[in-house]
Amino acid sequence: MISEPSRHCTVELQALPSRIGQVRRIISAQLRSWHLDPLVDQAALGVTELLTNVHRHAQPDKTCTVEMELLLERLTVSVHDHDPRLPTVRGPSMSSTSGRGLALIAAVSESWGVRLSGGAGKAVWFTLPAPPRAAPPPCPVYGATTDGPFAPCPVTYLGSRTPSTARSVAVG
């Protein structure tokens, strides 16, 4: 189930390897629809690491919920599972092939943590700062009927072309 009452998205799933890629694509598409493209790689990486932890460690089942919420220019991504055991950050050796997930999340996120869910499991979360809103265009848009609030913009013409006057016609 995916819900989006504003800037909120929830996906419920079984944390199986075949589903992790699907959820990563859902999260990426949702962030793009919110115009948060710069956060896609970090959020997808964080979700992948958290879902992999659920798949490897969560008991009694692999059922979990991924939740994203954009609030006050901050994206919070969390994964809720039914296992009340808290995750631990390990210092893996150079030859280890696993155990770096939470350290990786700490490195790419602004903050992260764990929240117990009243004996019904836990939520592991991380935050990312949202990019500033897009600035208005620096030059007027062609076809505009007024100069608007824009400062004069230099226009460069290629070759020997000279500017032509734009005209519009309304048929009615």
mmCIF file of C-alpha atoms in Angstrom:
data_model
loop_
_atom_site.group_PDB
_atom_site.id
_atom_site.type_symbol
_atom_site.label_atom_id
_atom_site.label_comp_id
_atom_site.label_asym_id
_atom_site.label_seq_id
_atom_site.Cartn_x
_atom_site.Cartn_y
_atom_site.Cartn_z
ATOM 1 C CA MET A 1 0.000 0.000 0.000
ATOM 2 C CA ILE A 2 1.278 3.467 -0.879
ATOM 3 C CA SER A 3 -0.330 6.554 0.626
ATOM 4 C CA GLU A 4 0.434 10.181 -0.063
ATOM 5 C CA PRO A 5 -1.830 12.544 1.876
ATOM 6 C CA SER A 6 0.767 15.288 1.368
ATOM 7 C CA ARG A 7 4.450 14.587 1.703
ATOM 8 C CA HIS A 8 4.095 11.165 3.258
ATOM 9 C CA CYS A 9 4.584 7.726 1.704
ATOM 10 C CA THR A 10 4.207 4.291 3.286
ATOM 11 C CA VAL A 11 5.095 0.913 1.759
ATOM 12 C CA GLU A 12 4.359 -2.380 3.551
ATOM 13 C CA LEU A 13 6.299 -5.470 2.476
ATOM 14 C CA GLN A 14 8.145 -8.657 3.295
ATOM 15 C CA ALA A 15 11.866 -7.791 3.396
ATOM 16 C CA LEU A 16 12.924 -10.365 0.839
ATOM 17 C CA PRO A 17 15.781 -9.742 -1.607
ATOM 18 C CA SER A 18 13.362 -9.717 -4.551
ATOM 19 C CA ARG A 19 11.275 -6.952 -2.928
ATOM 20 C CA ILE A 20 14.147 -4.677 -1.844
ATOM 21 C CA GLY A 21 14.841 -3.538 -5.423
ATOM 22 C CA GLN A 22 11.137 -2.863 -5.991
ATOM 23 C CA VAL A 23 10.903 -0.717 -2.860
ATOM 24 C CA ARG A 24 14.055 1.159 -3.839
ATOM 25 C CA ARG A 25 12.428 2.008 -7.204
ATOM 26 C CA ILE A 26 9.180 3.079 -5.472
ATOM 27 C CA ILE A 27 11.083 5.341 -3.066
ATOM 28 C CA SER A 28 13.103 6.839 -5.939
ATOM 29 C CA ALA A 29 9.987 7.525 -8.016
ATOM 30 C CA GLN A 30 8.201 9.095 -5.049
ATOM 31 C CA LEU A 31 11.128 11.421 -4.318
ATOM 32 C CA ARG A 32 11.266 12.461 -7.979
ATOM 33 C CA SER A 33 7.541 13.231 -7.914
ATOM 34 C CA TRP A 34 8.201 15.484 -4.905
ATOM 35 C CA HIS A 35 11.028 17.152 -6.890
ATOM 36 C CA LEU A 36 13.631 15.840 -4.452
ATOM 37 C CA ASP A 37 15.867 14.266 -7.092
ATOM 38 C CA PRO A 38 19.113 15.149 -5.231
ATOM 39 C CA LEU A 39 18.020 12.856 -2.355
ATOM 40 C CA VAL A 40 17.260 9.777 -4.460
ATOM 41 C CA ASP A 41 20.668 8.081 -4.212
ATOM 42 C CA GLN A 42 21.097 8.636 -0.457
ATOM 43 C CA ALA A 43 17.525 7.583 0.374
ATOM 44 C CA ALA A 44 17.682 4.498 -1.861
ATOM 45 C CA LEU A 45 21.004 3.464 -0.302
ATOM 46 C CA GLY A 46 19.654 3.947 3.236
ATOM 47 C CA VAL A 47 16.451 2.007 2.519
ATOM 48 C CA THR A 48 18.456 -0.815 0.947
ATOM 49 C CA GLU A 49 20.683 -1.098 4.024
ATOM 50 C CA LEU A 50 17.753 -1.014 6.471
ATOM 51 C CA LEU A 51 15.708 -3.572 4.523
ATOM 52 C CA THR A 52 18.748 -5.827 4.247
ATOM 53 C CA ASN A 53 19.077 -5.664 8.049
ATOM 54 C CA VAL A 54 15.417 -6.670 8.431
ATOM 55 C CA HIS A 55 15.941 -9.547 5.991
ATOM 56 C CA ARG A 56 19.065 -10.803 7.781
ATOM 57 C CA HIS A 57 18.222 -10.188 11.432
ATOM 58 C CA ALA A 58 14.524 -9.506 12.181
ATOM 59 C CA GLN A 59 12.515 -12.116 14.093
ATOM 60 C CA PRO A 60 9.809 -13.480 14.201
ATOM 61 C CA ASP A 61 9.034 -12.451 10.617
ATOM 62 C CA LYS A 62 10.292 -10.249 7.788
ATOM 63 C CA THR A 63 7.186 -8.045 7.602
ATOM 64 C CA CYS A 64 8.074 -4.368 7.728
ATOM 65 C CA THR A 65 6.918 -0.898 6.749
ATOM 66 C CA VAL A 66 8.992 1.727 4.982
ATOM 67 C CA GLU A 67 7.846 5.263 5.666
ATOM 68 C CA MET A 68 9.013 8.573 4.180
ATOM 69 C CA GLU A 69 7.902 11.965 5.408
ATOM 70 C CA LEU A 70 8.969 15.411 4.311
ATOM 71 C CA LEU A 71 8.443 17.896 7.109
ATOM 72 C CA LEU A 72 10.096 21.285 7.631
ATOM 73 C CA GLU A 73 12.638 20.811 4.827
ATOM 74 C CA ARG A 74 13.790 17.495 6.277
ATOM 75 C CA LEU A 75 13.150 14.055 4.800
ATOM 76 C CA THR A 76 12.797 11.276 7.374
ATOM 77 C CA VAL A 77 12.958 7.688 6.151
ATOM 78 C CA SER A 78 12.175 4.875 8.592
ATOM 79 C CA VAL A 79 11.813 1.110 8.479
ATOM 80 C CA HIS A 80 9.553 -0.482 11.112
ATOM 81 C CA ASP A 81 9.812 -4.197 11.896
ATOM 82 C CA HIS A 82 8.417 -6.515 14.594
ATOM 83 C CA ASP A 83 11.728 -7.398 16.264
ATOM 84 C CA PRO A 84 12.320 -5.455 19.523
ATOM 85 C CA ARG A 85 16.084 -6.163 19.495
ATOM 86 C CA LEU A 86 18.097 -3.027 18.838
ATOM 87 C CA PRO A 87 20.609 -2.945 15.996
ATOM 88 C CA THR A 88 24.276 -2.489 16.796
ATOM 89 C CA VAL A 89 26.948 -0.642 14.891
ATOM 90 C CA ARG A 90 29.894 -2.924 14.406
ATOM 91 C CA GLY A 91 33.431 -2.080 13.446
ATOM 92 C CA PRO A 92 34.055 -4.688 10.739
ATOM 93 C CA SER A 93 37.526 -5.727 9.760
ATOM 94 C CA MET A 94 38.882 -4.943 6.313
ATOM 95 C CA SER A 95 38.119 -8.497 5.192
ATOM 96 C CA SER A 96 34.466 -8.482 6.396
ATOM 97 C CA THR A 97 31.830 -8.692 3.692
ATOM 98 C CA SER A 98 29.007 -7.376 5.881
ATOM 99 C CA GLY A 99 28.367 -5.281 8.972
ATOM 100 C CA ARG A 100 28.771 -1.832 7.466
ATOM 101 C CA GLY A 101 25.102 -0.922 6.940
ATOM 102 C CA LEU A 102 24.490 1.367 9.908
ATOM 103 C CA ALA A 103 27.926 2.963 9.578
ATOM 104 C CA LEU A 104 27.099 3.684 5.942
ATOM 105 C CA ILE A 105 23.751 5.219 6.917
ATOM 106 C CA ALA A 106 25.520 7.367 9.507
ATOM 107 C CA ALA A 107 27.952 8.540 6.822
ATOM 108 C CA VAL A 108 25.363 9.559 4.207
ATOM 109 C CA SER A 109 22.604 10.918 6.459
ATOM 110 C CA GLU A 110 22.226 14.011 8.593
ATOM 111 C CA SER A 111 21.136 11.940 11.602
ATOM 112 C CA TRP A 112 19.824 8.458 12.383
ATOM 113 C CA GLY A 113 18.471 6.480 15.291
ATOM 114 C CA VAL A 114 16.206 3.766 16.634
ATOM 115 C CA ARG A 115 12.792 4.136 18.238
ATOM 116 C CA LEU A 116 11.070 1.285 20.111
ATOM 117 C CA SER A 117 7.434 0.671 19.196
ATOM 118 C CA GLY A 118 5.918 -0.245 22.566
ATOM 119 C CA GLY A 119 6.998 -3.890 22.615
ATOM 120 C CA ALA A 120 5.819 -4.408 19.045
ATOM 121 C CA GLY A 121 9.190 -3.940 17.420
ATOM 122 C CA LYS A 122 11.216 -0.913 16.470
ATOM 123 C CA ALA A 123 11.764 1.703 13.792
ATOM 124 C CA VAL A 124 15.227 2.520 12.489
ATOM 125 C CA TRP A 125 15.249 5.961 10.856
ATOM 126 C CA PHE A 126 17.514 8.467 9.167
ATOM 127 C CA THR A 127 17.099 12.059 8.016
ATOM 128 C CA LEU A 128 18.297 13.953 4.977
ATOM 129 C CA PRO A 129 18.124 17.718 4.521
ATOM 130 C CA ALA A 130 15.860 18.672 1.624
ATOM 131 C CA PRO A 131 17.455 20.859 -1.057
ATOM 132 C CA PRO A 132 16.342 24.487 -1.202
ATOM 133 C CA ARG A 133 13.312 25.182 -3.320
ATOM 134 C CA ALA A 134 13.991 25.981 -6.945
ATOM 135 C CA ALA A 135 14.758 29.629 -7.590
ATOM 136 C CA PRO A 136 12.667 31.525 -10.165
ATOM 137 C CA PRO A 137 14.130 31.587 -13.665
ATOM 138 C CA PRO A 138 16.855 34.224 -14.034
ATOM 139 C CA CYS A 139 15.627 35.370 -17.460
ATOM 140 C CA PRO A 140 12.149 36.029 -18.845
ATOM 141 C CA VAL A 141 10.356 33.118 -20.448
ATOM 142 C CA TYR A 142 9.869 33.476 -24.195
ATOM 143 C CA GLY A 143 6.258 34.173 -25.058
ATOM 144 C CA ALA A 144 5.551 36.091 -21.838
ATOM 145 C CA THR A 145 3.317 39.120 -22.347
ATOM 146 C CA THR A 146 5.131 41.261 -19.771
ATOM 147 C CA ASP A 147 8.716 41.700 -18.706
ATOM 148 C CA GLY A 148 7.784 40.441 -15.249
ATOM 149 C CA PRO A 149 9.931 40.936 -12.170
ATOM 150 C CA PHE A 150 13.096 39.891 -13.972
ATOM 151 C CA ALA A 151 16.258 41.907 -14.354
ATOM 152 C CA PRO A 152 17.331 42.516 -17.948
ATOM 153 C CA CYS A 153 19.005 39.450 -19.407
ATOM 154 C CA PRO A 154 21.675 39.421 -22.069
ATOM 155 C CA VAL A 155 20.629 37.451 -25.143
ATOM 156 C CA THR A 156 23.217 35.846 -27.373
ATOM 157 C CA TYR A 157 22.353 35.035 -30.987
ATOM 158 C CA LEU A 158 24.330 32.451 -32.877
ATOM 159 C CA GLY A 159 25.810 33.322 -36.253
ATOM 160 C CA SER A 160 24.301 36.280 -38.092
ATOM 161 C CA ARG A 161 20.744 35.702 -36.906
ATOM 162 C CA THR A 162 18.934 38.744 -35.682
ATOM 163 C CA PRO A 163 16.109 38.668 -33.203
ATOM 164 C CA SER A 164 12.562 38.598 -34.457
ATOM 165 C CA THR A 165 9.498 39.927 -32.732
ATOM 166 C CA ALA A 166 7.333 37.237 -31.203
ATOM 167 C CA ARG A 167 3.647 37.525 -31.931
ATOM 168 C CA SER A 168 0.653 35.586 -30.723
ATOM 169 C CA VAL A 169 -2.834 35.262 -32.108
ATOM 170 C CA ALA A 170 -6.005 34.209 -30.354
ATOM 171 C CA VAL A 171 -8.796 32.802 -32.463
ATOM 172 C CA GLY A 172 -12.133 33.220 -30.908
#
